[in-house]
Amino acid sequence: MARKGSTAMHHRGQGRPRKQPMVSMGPELAGQETEFTGNPNEVDSASSHARLSLSRSRSPAQNTADPSSLFVELATPCPSQLGAASFLRSFLPSLLSHNRASSSPCTQTPQQPATLLLTRAPAAEPRQPIPLPHVESEFGLNRKGFGYFRSISMALSFPFWFVFSTPFIHTDDESSRAGCKRSPLNIPLEIGNGYGYMGGIRGDSDLVDVEWMFDPVDLLPDDPFGMGLDDSMEAAIASIFEASGGDLFGWTLLNLPEFQFYHGDLFEEQHSWVQDTFSGDGQPIVDVEPPSRCIHEETYCGNEGLLHDAFLYSLGHLNLQDLLSVEGVCRSLRVAVQSDHLLWRCIHLDSPLSEKFTDDVLVRFAQRSQGNLQCLSLSGCSKITNDGLKRVLDISPKLRKLNVSGCVRLSLDGIINDLKEFQSQGMPGIQHLKLGKLFVVSEEQYGELKSLLCLDQLQHSQPQKSRFYHTCRLSHHCDDNCVLDFDLCPFCEKYKLVYDCPSESCQVQGPKGCRACDVCISRCVQCGKCIRDSRYMETFCLEYLCSGCWSLPPSNEREEK
Amino acid sequence: MAKMIKLVSGDGAEFEVEEEVAFQSKIIKDIVADADDVIPLPTVSSKVLIQVIEYCRKHAAVNSFPLSPSSSAAAAASSSSSISYSKPVSDPALRAWDNEFVKLNNSSLFDIVIAANYLDIEELVDLVLETVADRIKGKQAQEIRRQFNIENDFTPEEEEALRRENSWAFQNN
């Protein structure tokens, strides 16, 4: 079956440098007979062309004398990127599925095993296509199929010969010619670079030029069958072969080492689409996670920002350190971490990061919240200065909770001044302030803080929650609703961190029975109970353990966590 | 006789569950309140729906009614976040069951959380997200990439810029 004329596959490079759409076919294609080829710039030069022709017929019933077969041939000697492989890839599943559904066996001609041969084109002259065996079968090439063609085109960027034969419906020239007239693709689509037509324009040449300006194939998902297009072509073909049960074709794939595979655009389409399709089909091609194997279903970061939503939701459960790690994973995650202000509504710093925080870094993170910063805990940030804190307060009008315990460079007067200015801005202002044990608060300062935080009014409206020594050391500031952690110690009458006692005997005495700073009443670091006249042990860190906790394993702490 | 609710998954499979099991999902609770006993769930596949129903069944048996979203944060030592979670599961046996339940691969977990989010089962959403977050915690970027099969699409210059930006985190004084 000589194909006269020289046509070639083109790939449309405008505006899409990485994609290589090869063929666009309309949705009406299914069930229709179509023959088309691509035609690049030069029409007659055989040295730089590729040719693709695809033909199939509608149904066996229509072709009694000429049983139709499916014939796909693509050849190009030119080094341009090409889409033959994409055809193969997209063709295979639909062919397979179709063949599976088809009940009529091959009757017309002895079946030839379908072979897929990909080699590098040795010379410029186009080869003759090999006729296919005839098989009666209903065939419909669906859009998914062509998506695969496109995928393969992207995967293989080298020129190659592609001869694909399949025991499918075969059409010879006449029938295909006749069929093409019915094809809806007989509409000439003109694009600027002068390509030919899609569908059949019957002229002298059997080969018809193909032209496309809009490629619906681009809308197709890249890997709806979860074949793992990142893997080698061979693996992909193998997976299809496995899925088909290995009973239809014998594939031979020459996978030359020169073949390159694109990773870039393969996962551009919506991942969720793949997920839906995949879970719907229930195909077991990819199932459990072998982390080393790049399974499409498991790849959540396309280069164009297609992380699975669930992954992004989980970022809210990470602390700052982990967010910084995630930031460095890929571009989309970096954008997600840096621009999602919800992640930065509550900035909580802990060792070991807190000691390394400088003013600039703090302001940078505060900026990420885009003015929505609500809780800020600078516990142990020894490098933060009053200036840095002021800058943060300036850009965070919604700040409600502030914890500056362990910030040794902060002066209390500076804090009070900043707070004065902040609280006067009209927003609700800071409602919870934690100073930590390193600050020494004078009476005047306490008075000022009290008025700034409206402590008096709050104390009347809500009873103060009990503060326990062991929990205050571990809990996060977000949990605690205490307005100010400082209070007047009834024993030494200084303003310090004051704790209540969780022991039942002390609580019976009343809420103020055992309430004092930790200097006046020593407390067990594990259970928070007072150690008065009872046996205790001193730990290596110069903390106290009551006799009860000393004998027990530290289960309390584990429960806290 | 417990009232049964029929759930129809995206691929047409029907699942009949007891009312209290189905009511773990607030969405279903609302729909049923409008006297509708057959609930189509087109976006949830059978595989995922089976797992969600299993979770709901277990939790319905333990709690007599679904937990209301409380404002208290999750476990005290959990990492900081601006999002508040439902109360953590207090029953250690149930917690152990939950931990076994989430021993799935990443994609299954993601499917479940999307479905649970759609059905508004807050506990399950938090459980799965916390599990996913645990798989991220403590890891370096490269390890996270390997775990979730994410490709590193930074150019070397971008990586260098990012490293410089976060160089403060690596300084040891």
XYZ file of C-alpha atoms in Angstrom, chain B residues 69-144:
76
model
C -16.030 20.574 67.383
C -14.531 22.029 70.469
C -12.271 24.969 70.568
C -9.582 23.266 72.579
C -6.479 22.368 70.703
C -5.259 18.859 70.224
C -2.686 17.210 72.449
C -0.710 19.705 74.401
C 2.624 18.933 72.870
C 1.418 19.015 69.331
C 2.964 21.517 67.021
C 1.671 24.993 66.620
C -1.059 25.706 64.234
C -3.644 28.313 63.659
C -6.331 25.733 63.187
C -8.248 24.302 66.095
C -9.040 20.644 66.164
C -11.651 18.441 67.627
C -10.903 16.883 70.949
C -8.323 14.134 70.807
C -9.548 10.626 71.290
C -9.240 9.821 74.934
C -9.865 6.124 74.860
C -6.472 4.455 74.336
C -8.033 1.401 72.737
C -9.800 3.576 70.202
C -6.643 5.521 69.645
C -4.799 2.295 68.949
C -7.506 1.299 66.511
C -7.198 4.666 64.806
C -3.459 4.250 64.471
C -3.966 0.920 62.801
C -6.644 2.370 60.594
C -4.358 4.986 59.128
C -1.614 2.591 58.181
C -2.263 3.159 54.547
C -0.312 4.557 51.682
C -0.340 8.238 50.982
C -2.781 8.204 48.138
C -5.345 6.223 50.098
C -5.019 8.631 52.959
C -5.536 11.553 50.646
C -8.626 9.959 49.190
C -10.028 9.385 52.637
C -9.415 12.887 53.812
C -11.031 14.390 50.768
C -14.069 12.190 51.269
C -14.160 12.873 55.007
C -13.921 16.557 54.324
C -16.772 16.308 51.871
C -18.859 14.380 54.365
C -17.771 16.659 57.179
C -16.423 14.062 59.558
C -14.123 16.308 61.503
C -12.426 13.659 63.583
C -11.462 11.591 60.599
C -10.150 14.623 58.752
C -7.975 15.581 61.690
C -6.811 12.040 62.199
C -5.701 11.608 58.609
C -4.130 15.035 58.324
C -2.252 14.475 61.533
C -1.032 11.172 60.147
C 0.130 12.807 56.949
C 1.789 15.542 58.957
C 3.577 12.909 61.024
C 5.026 11.565 57.817
C 6.417 14.990 57.093
C 7.616 15.916 60.563
C 11.262 15.842 61.297
C 12.223 15.159 57.731
C 14.520 17.089 55.499
C 13.300 18.286 52.144
C 14.894 15.416 50.290
C 13.285 12.844 52.531
C 9.919 14.460 52.098
